Short mmCIF file of C-alpha atoms in Angstrom, two decimals:
data_model
loop_
_atom_site.label_atom_id
_atom_site.label_comp_id
_atom_site.label_asym_id
_atom_site.label_seq_id
_atom_site.Cartn_x
_atom_site.Cartn_y
_atom_site.Cartn_z
CA GLU A 1 -7.25 -17.16 -18.29
CA GLU A 2 -4.87 -16.18 -14.85
CA ARG A 3 -7.80 -13.48 -14.17
CA ASP A 4 -9.82 -10.89 -15.95
CA ASN A 5 -7.39 -9.45 -18.44
CA PRO A 6 -6.99 -8.07 -21.96
CA SER A 7 -5.74 -10.47 -23.61
CA THR A 8 -9.10 -12.52 -23.63
CA ASP A 9 -11.27 -8.98 -23.91
CA PHE A 10 -9.24 -7.62 -27.01
CA PHE A 11 -8.94 -11.01 -28.90
CA VAL A 12 -10.70 -14.41 -27.45
CA SER A 13 -14.04 -13.57 -26.10
CA PRO A 14 -15.33 -11.24 -29.42
CA VAL A 15 -14.46 -14.72 -31.24
CA LEU A 16 -16.75 -16.58 -28.73
CA SER A 17 -19.25 -14.32 -28.66
CA HIS A 18 -19.83 -15.43 -32.30
CA TRP A 19 -20.37 -19.11 -31.78
CA GLY A 20 -23.26 -19.24 -29.96
CA LEU A 21 -21.61 -21.14 -26.80
CA LYS A 22 -21.60 -20.68 -23.01
CA VAL A 23 -18.64 -19.52 -22.04
CA ILE A 24 -17.02 -20.46 -18.40
CA HIS A 25 -14.38 -18.09 -17.46
CA CYS A 26 -12.04 -20.06 -15.01
CA GLY A 27 -8.99 -19.32 -12.88
CA PHE A 28 -6.09 -21.52 -12.36
CA ASN A 29 -7.48 -23.31 -9.47
CA GLU A 30 -11.09 -23.20 -10.60
CA LEU A 31 -10.93 -26.83 -11.87
CA PRO A 32 -14.78 -27.83 -13.44
CA HIS A 33 -16.01 -31.50 -12.82
CA PRO A 34 -14.44 -33.54 -15.03
CA SER A 35 -18.17 -34.37 -16.59
CA ASN A 36 -18.51 -31.07 -17.44
CA LEU A 37 -15.60 -31.38 -19.75
CA LYS A 38 -17.35 -33.69 -22.28
CA GLN A 39 -17.30 -32.24 -26.09
CA ALA A 40 -15.82 -29.07 -24.38
CA VAL A 41 -13.47 -26.92 -26.21
CA VAL A 42 -11.17 -25.27 -23.71
CA ILE A 43 -8.98 -22.34 -24.32
CA PHE A 44 -5.89 -21.40 -22.42
CA VAL A 45 -5.44 -17.79 -22.59
CA ARG A 46 -1.43 -17.45 -22.45
CA TYR A 47 -0.57 -19.92 -19.29
CA VAL A 48 -1.13 -23.59 -18.91
CA PRO A 49 -1.05 -23.81 -14.81
CA PRO A 50 -0.20 -26.85 -13.32
CA ALA A 51 -3.55 -28.19 -11.92
CA TRP A 52 -5.24 -27.35 -15.41
CA ALA A 53 -2.70 -29.36 -17.14
CA LYS A 54 -3.00 -32.33 -15.02
CA LEU A 55 -6.57 -32.39 -15.77
CA ILE A 56 -6.69 -32.02 -19.49
CA ALA A 57 -4.06 -34.51 -19.52
CA GLU A 58 -6.28 -37.17 -17.98
CA LEU A 59 -9.30 -36.12 -19.77
CA ARG A 60 -8.23 -34.91 -23.10
CA PRO A 61 -9.67 -37.73 -25.35
CA GLN A 62 -13.19 -36.42 -24.01
CA LEU A 63 -12.84 -32.66 -25.19
CA ASP A 64 -13.98 -31.15 -28.36
CA ARG A 65 -11.37 -28.61 -28.75
CA LEU A 66 -7.99 -27.62 -26.96
CA ILE A 67 -6.76 -24.37 -28.04
CA PHE A 68 -3.76 -22.26 -26.57
CA PHE A 69 -3.89 -18.28 -27.39
CA MET A 70 -1.35 -15.92 -27.03
CA ASP A 71 -1.11 -12.43 -27.80
CA ASP A 72 3.10 -11.74 -27.05
CA ASP A 73 5.73 -14.63 -27.33
CA VAL A 74 5.48 -16.59 -24.80
CA LEU A 75 6.46 -19.57 -25.97
CA ASP A 76 9.89 -18.66 -27.09
CA LEU A 77 12.26 -18.23 -23.48
CA HIS A 78 14.60 -16.27 -25.95
CA ALA A 79 12.47 -13.63 -26.67
CA THR A 80 11.77 -12.67 -23.17
CA THR A 81 15.94 -12.10 -22.93
CA GLY A 82 16.28 -8.38 -21.34
CA MET A 83 12.90 -8.78 -19.28
CA PRO A 84 12.78 -9.10 -15.03
CA TRP A 85 13.50 -12.16 -14.24
CA ARG A 86 11.00 -12.99 -12.41
CA TYR A 87 8.56 -12.55 -15.49
CA ARG A 88 10.93 -14.70 -17.63
CA PHE A 89 10.65 -17.37 -14.66
CA LYS A 90 6.73 -17.29 -14.87
CA LEU A 91 6.73 -17.40 -18.69
CA ALA A 92 8.84 -20.10 -18.93
CA ARG A 93 6.72 -22.30 -16.09
CA LEU A 94 3.41 -21.25 -17.03
CA ALA A 95 3.73 -21.29 -21.10
CA ALA A 96 7.39 -22.12 -22.83
CA TRP A 97 7.95 -25.00 -21.04
CA ARG A 98 4.44 -26.25 -21.83
CA ARG A 99 5.57 -25.92 -25.63
CA GLU A 100 5.92 -29.49 -26.26
CA TRP A 101 3.07 -30.37 -23.74
CA LEU A 102 0.42 -28.60 -25.81
CA ARG A 103 2.00 -30.48 -29.04
CA ARG A 104 1.63 -33.73 -27.54
CA GLN A 105 -1.98 -32.60 -26.52
CA LYS A 106 -2.78 -31.69 -30.12
CA ALA A 107 -3.84 -28.34 -29.03
CA GLU A 108 -4.83 -25.60 -31.58
CA LEU A 109 -2.46 -22.47 -31.59
CA TRP A 110 -4.36 -18.77 -31.62
CA VAL A 111 -2.24 -16.22 -32.23
CA SER A 112 -2.49 -12.43 -32.21
CA THR A 113 -0.28 -10.87 -35.34
CA PRO A 114 0.97 -12.13 -38.09
CA TYR A 115 4.45 -12.22 -37.30
CA LEU A 116 3.56 -14.89 -34.45
CA GLN A 117 1.59 -16.51 -37.62
CA GLN A 118 4.61 -16.76 -39.31
CA LYS A 119 6.84 -17.42 -36.67
CA TYR A 120 4.90 -20.69 -35.66
CA ALA A 121 3.82 -21.31 -39.11
CA ASN A 122 4.78 -25.25 -39.14
CA TRP A 123 1.94 -25.55 -35.81
CA ARG A 124 -0.77 -23.97 -38.31
CA PRO A 125 -1.62 -21.06 -36.33
CA GLN A 126 -5.15 -19.39 -36.34
CA LEU A 127 -4.77 -15.01 -36.32
CA ILE A 128 -7.04 -13.16 -34.32
CA PRO A 129 -7.18 -10.27 -34.95
CA PRO A 130 -8.59 -7.72 -31.97
CA ALA A 131 -11.74 -6.19 -31.91
CA PRO A 132 -12.78 -2.90 -29.56
CA ILE A 133 -14.00 -3.53 -25.92
CA ALA A 134 -17.30 -2.77 -26.11
CA LYS A 135 -18.27 0.32 -23.25
CA PRO A 136 -20.27 -0.32 -20.46
CA SER A 137 -23.95 1.07 -20.81
CA GLU A 138 -23.84 4.64 -19.21
CA PRO A 139 -20.67 3.95 -17.18
CA VAL A 140 -20.85 6.06 -13.35
CA ARG A 141 -18.08 7.12 -12.02
CA VAL A 142 -18.06 7.43 -8.27
CA PHE A 143 -15.12 9.17 -6.70
CA TYR A 144 -13.49 9.81 -2.98
CA HIS A 145 -10.88 12.30 -2.61
CA GLY A 146 -9.85 11.52 0.69
CA SER A 147 -6.25 12.32 2.09
CA ALA A 148 -4.36 10.50 4.61
CA SER A 149 -6.14 12.52 7.19
CA HIS A 150 -9.18 10.67 6.12
CA THR A 151 -7.95 6.92 6.39
CA ALA A 152 -10.65 6.10 9.16
CA GLU A 153 -13.35 7.03 6.00
CA ILE A 154 -11.45 5.25 3.44
CA ASN A 155 -11.26 2.19 5.57
CA TRP A 156 -15.24 3.03 6.32
CA LEU A 157 -16.17 2.77 2.70
CA ARG A 158 -14.23 -0.45 1.26
CA PRO A 159 -17.34 -2.34 2.46
CA VAL A 160 -19.72 0.34 0.72
CA MET A 161 -18.15 -0.03 -2.49
CA THR A 162 -17.72 -3.59 -2.47
CA GLU A 163 -21.55 -3.71 -2.20
CA ALA A 164 -22.39 -1.14 -4.67
CA LEU A 165 -19.89 -2.18 -7.51
CA HIS A 166 -21.35 -5.78 -7.21
CA GLN A 167 -24.92 -4.09 -7.67
CA ASP A 168 -24.56 -2.33 -10.47
CA GLN A 169 -22.20 -2.94 -13.04
CA ARG A 170 -22.46 0.15 -14.75
CA LEU A 171 -20.19 1.70 -11.64
CA PHE A 172 -16.56 2.63 -11.92
CA PHE A 173 -14.74 3.65 -8.52
CA GLU A 174 -12.03 6.40 -8.31
CA ILE A 175 -10.22 7.17 -4.90
CA VAL A 176 -7.11 8.40 -4.36
CA GLY A 177 -4.12 7.11 -1.78
CA GLY A 178 -0.63 5.64 -1.76
CA ILE A 179 -0.01 1.84 -0.98
CA GLU A 180 -2.14 1.23 1.83
CA VAL A 181 -4.83 2.26 -0.10
CA TYR A 182 -3.64 0.14 -3.37
CA ARG A 183 -3.79 -2.57 -0.47
CA LEU A 184 -6.71 -2.13 0.39
CA TYR A 185 -8.82 -1.26 -2.82
CA ARG A 186 -6.66 -3.29 -5.71
CA ASP A 187 -9.45 -6.59 -5.45
CA LEU A 188 -12.58 -4.50 -6.49
CA PRO A 189 -13.72 -4.36 -9.87
CA ARG A 190 -13.35 -1.18 -11.94
CA ILE A 191 -11.73 0.56 -9.34
CA THR A 192 -8.88 3.45 -10.29
CA ILE A 193 -6.30 4.63 -7.38
CA VAL A 194 -5.10 7.74 -8.29
CA HIS A 195 -1.55 8.62 -6.57
CA PRO A 196 -1.69 11.43 -4.08
CA MET A 197 -0.53 15.11 -5.68
CA LYS A 198 -0.02 18.67 -4.98
CA TRP A 199 -2.74 20.96 -4.54
CA PRO A 200 -2.40 22.94 -7.90
CA ALA A 201 -2.40 19.78 -9.98
CA TYR A 202 -5.36 18.56 -8.04
CA GLN A 203 -7.25 21.80 -8.73
CA ALA A 204 -6.77 20.65 -12.16
CA PHE A 205 -7.44 16.87 -12.18
CA VAL A 206 -10.67 17.40 -10.35
CA ALA A 207 -11.93 19.36 -12.75
CA MET A 208 -11.72 17.29 -15.23
CA PRO A 209 -14.98 15.89 -16.91
CA GLY A 210 -16.37 12.48 -16.70
CA ARG A 211 -17.48 12.27 -12.50
CA HIS A 212 -20.79 11.60 -11.61
CA ILE A 213 -21.28 11.08 -7.73
CA GLY A 214 -18.80 12.26 -5.31
CA LEU A 215 -18.65 10.88 -1.79
CA ALA A 216 -17.89 12.72 1.94
CA PRO A 217 -18.10 10.70 4.66
CA GLN A 218 -17.29 12.07 7.90
CA LEU A 219 -16.68 9.83 10.92
CA GLU A 220 -17.76 11.67 13.98
CA LEU A 221 -14.19 11.77 15.34
CA PRO A 222 -12.32 14.94 17.14
CA PHE A 223 -10.31 15.71 13.97
CA ASN A 224 -13.13 16.14 12.24
CA ARG A 225 -14.93 18.59 14.22
CA ALA A 226 -13.10 21.82 12.45
CA ARG A 227 -13.35 20.54 9.13
CA SER A 228 -15.16 22.77 6.60
CA TYR A 229 -17.45 22.05 3.63
CA THR A 230 -15.06 22.80 1.09
CA LYS A 231 -15.92 19.10 -0.48
CA PHE A 232 -19.10 20.47 -1.37
CA PHE A 233 -17.07 22.74 -3.63
CA ASP A 234 -14.77 19.95 -4.90
CA ILE A 235 -17.34 17.57 -5.50
CA THR A 236 -19.52 20.45 -7.79
CA ARG A 237 -16.72 21.43 -9.49
CA SER A 238 -15.89 17.94 -11.07
CA GLY A 239 -19.58 18.17 -12.18
CA ALA A 240 -20.51 15.48 -10.04
CA VAL A 241 -23.50 15.53 -7.12
CA GLY A 242 -22.73 14.84 -3.59
CA ILE A 243 -23.15 12.31 -0.58
CA TYR A 244 -22.57 14.08 2.37
CA ALA A 245 -22.44 12.89 6.09
CA THR A 246 -24.82 13.71 8.56
CA HIS A 247 -23.21 16.10 11.46
CA SER A 248 -20.92 17.19 9.03
CA ALA A 249 -19.99 20.94 7.78
CA CYS A 250 -21.74 20.08 4.54
CA SER A 251 -24.80 18.58 5.62
CA GLN A 252 -25.32 22.28 7.42
CA VAL A 253 -25.16 24.32 3.74
CA ILE A 254 -26.56 21.95 1.33
CA ARG A 255 -30.40 20.55 1.76
CA HIS A 256 -30.95 16.63 1.48
CA GLY A 257 -32.39 15.99 -1.82
CA ARG A 258 -32.28 19.88 -3.53
CA GLU A 259 -28.15 20.20 -3.32
CA GLY A 260 -27.04 16.37 -2.73
CA LEU A 261 -27.89 13.81 -0.42
CA VAL A 262 -27.24 13.97 3.39
CA VAL A 263 -27.06 10.32 4.61
CA LYS A 264 -25.96 8.93 8.19
CA MET A 265 -23.02 7.75 8.53
CA GLU A 266 -24.43 3.75 8.04
CA GLN A 267 -22.83 1.53 5.24
CA GLN A 268 -25.86 0.02 3.55
CA ASP A 269 -27.59 3.72 3.69
CA TRP A 270 -24.38 4.97 1.77
CA VAL A 271 -24.72 2.09 -1.00
CA GLU A 272 -28.16 2.84 -1.06
CA ALA A 273 -27.95 6.53 -1.77
CA ILE A 274 -24.87 5.48 -4.68
CA LEU A 275 -27.46 3.38 -6.28
CA LEU A 276 -29.93 6.06 -6.19
CA LEU A 277 -28.17 8.24 -7.76
CA ALA A 278 -26.62 6.04 -10.52
CA GLU A 279 -30.08 4.91 -11.28
CA ASN A 280 -31.18 8.45 -12.00
CA GLY A 281 -29.26 10.58 -14.21
CA SER A 282 -31.64 13.21 -14.59
CA TYR A 283 -31.86 13.29 -10.61
CA ARG A 284 -28.45 13.90 -10.73
CA GLN A 285 -28.41 16.62 -13.09
CA ASP A 286 -31.30 18.71 -11.27
CA LEU A 287 -29.29 18.04 -7.76
CA LEU A 288 -26.20 18.98 -9.96
CA GLN A 289 -27.67 22.59 -11.12
CA ALA A 290 -29.14 23.53 -7.96
CA ALA A 291 -25.79 22.70 -6.03
CA ARG A 292 -23.95 24.99 -8.65
CA LYS A 293 -26.39 27.81 -7.37
CA LYS A 294 -25.55 26.92 -4.13
CA SER A 295 -21.91 27.55 -4.60
CA GLU A 296 -22.13 30.56 -6.19
CA GLU A 297 -24.23 31.57 -3.03
CA LEU A 298 -21.42 30.16 -0.43
CA ALA A 299 -18.84 32.09 -2.69
CA ALA A 300 -20.88 35.51 -2.24
CA LEU A 301 -20.46 35.15 1.63
CA ASN A 302 -16.93 34.85 1.19
CA ARG A 303 -16.97 38.11 -0.75
CA SER A 304 -18.98 40.09 2.01
CA ILE A 305 -16.66 39.75 4.76
CA ASP A 306 -15.52 43.18 6.03
CA LEU A 307 -11.45 43.25 6.86
CA THR A 308 -11.69 46.74 7.76
CA ARG A 309 -9.10 46.93 11.09
CA LYS A 310 -11.51 47.34 14.04
CA THR A 311 -10.46 49.30 17.16
CA ALA A 312 -10.93 46.81 20.42
CA GLY A 313 -13.06 48.89 22.90
#
């Protein structure tokens, strides 16, 4: 397979899970040692990359089975008429032009729909219906919603989230940003990159349920010295528990371990704080209840301001 993809997850993996075999996922250039292919079942998902075609041609007699799976009509170039030419060329190079090669290698054909089964009937294809993807156990969504003025923090968080996502497979990460943020974070697993939005839209967005841990890192930069503790309100409103930087305005209104976590700006400390909250749902709920109460207390401060005009003396 080219990379993690819906074709494998919806169709191929559910079938393989019932075979009781050891499954190894390989990318285009991840070639196994030839000895590992003896009596192996090799499945190409949608594409046959050149390096694999060369390897299989040399070792085909050693294989138990060779299978090609497709969930689009990738073997017929005419079916791609009207699509972008780059995509058409990719399908031609990695699939359609491999059609006769697959037949010569006596590959079995697996297809996703009755239409494909009927179209390629002379190949006697096996119909593979899709199955729902299993939900991860207790998914935990971590988020950071920083604007362009938080570029330094966005960069600082990259290794933090790389490590946290690696250590806990239940974690998902949501971050707001444009093309630069996309380029920085796109290779992380279970990542959602949200395009920046106007303030009214963001207020509706942040109130949507499903978030658990909110991040508010703050590096000691001159521009950050004037920031208030509004991140605390956004995180609490989202139904999440916050992790806040020491020396930030948020750390002055919340107590560590009471309404959230206050953590020094050391990346490993933030990894550990994220994992701690992810593993303790009841602890998060206790912190969230206290944070909501603190949010109400802070709102009362705003209402108590006396705006009566005063005469200078």
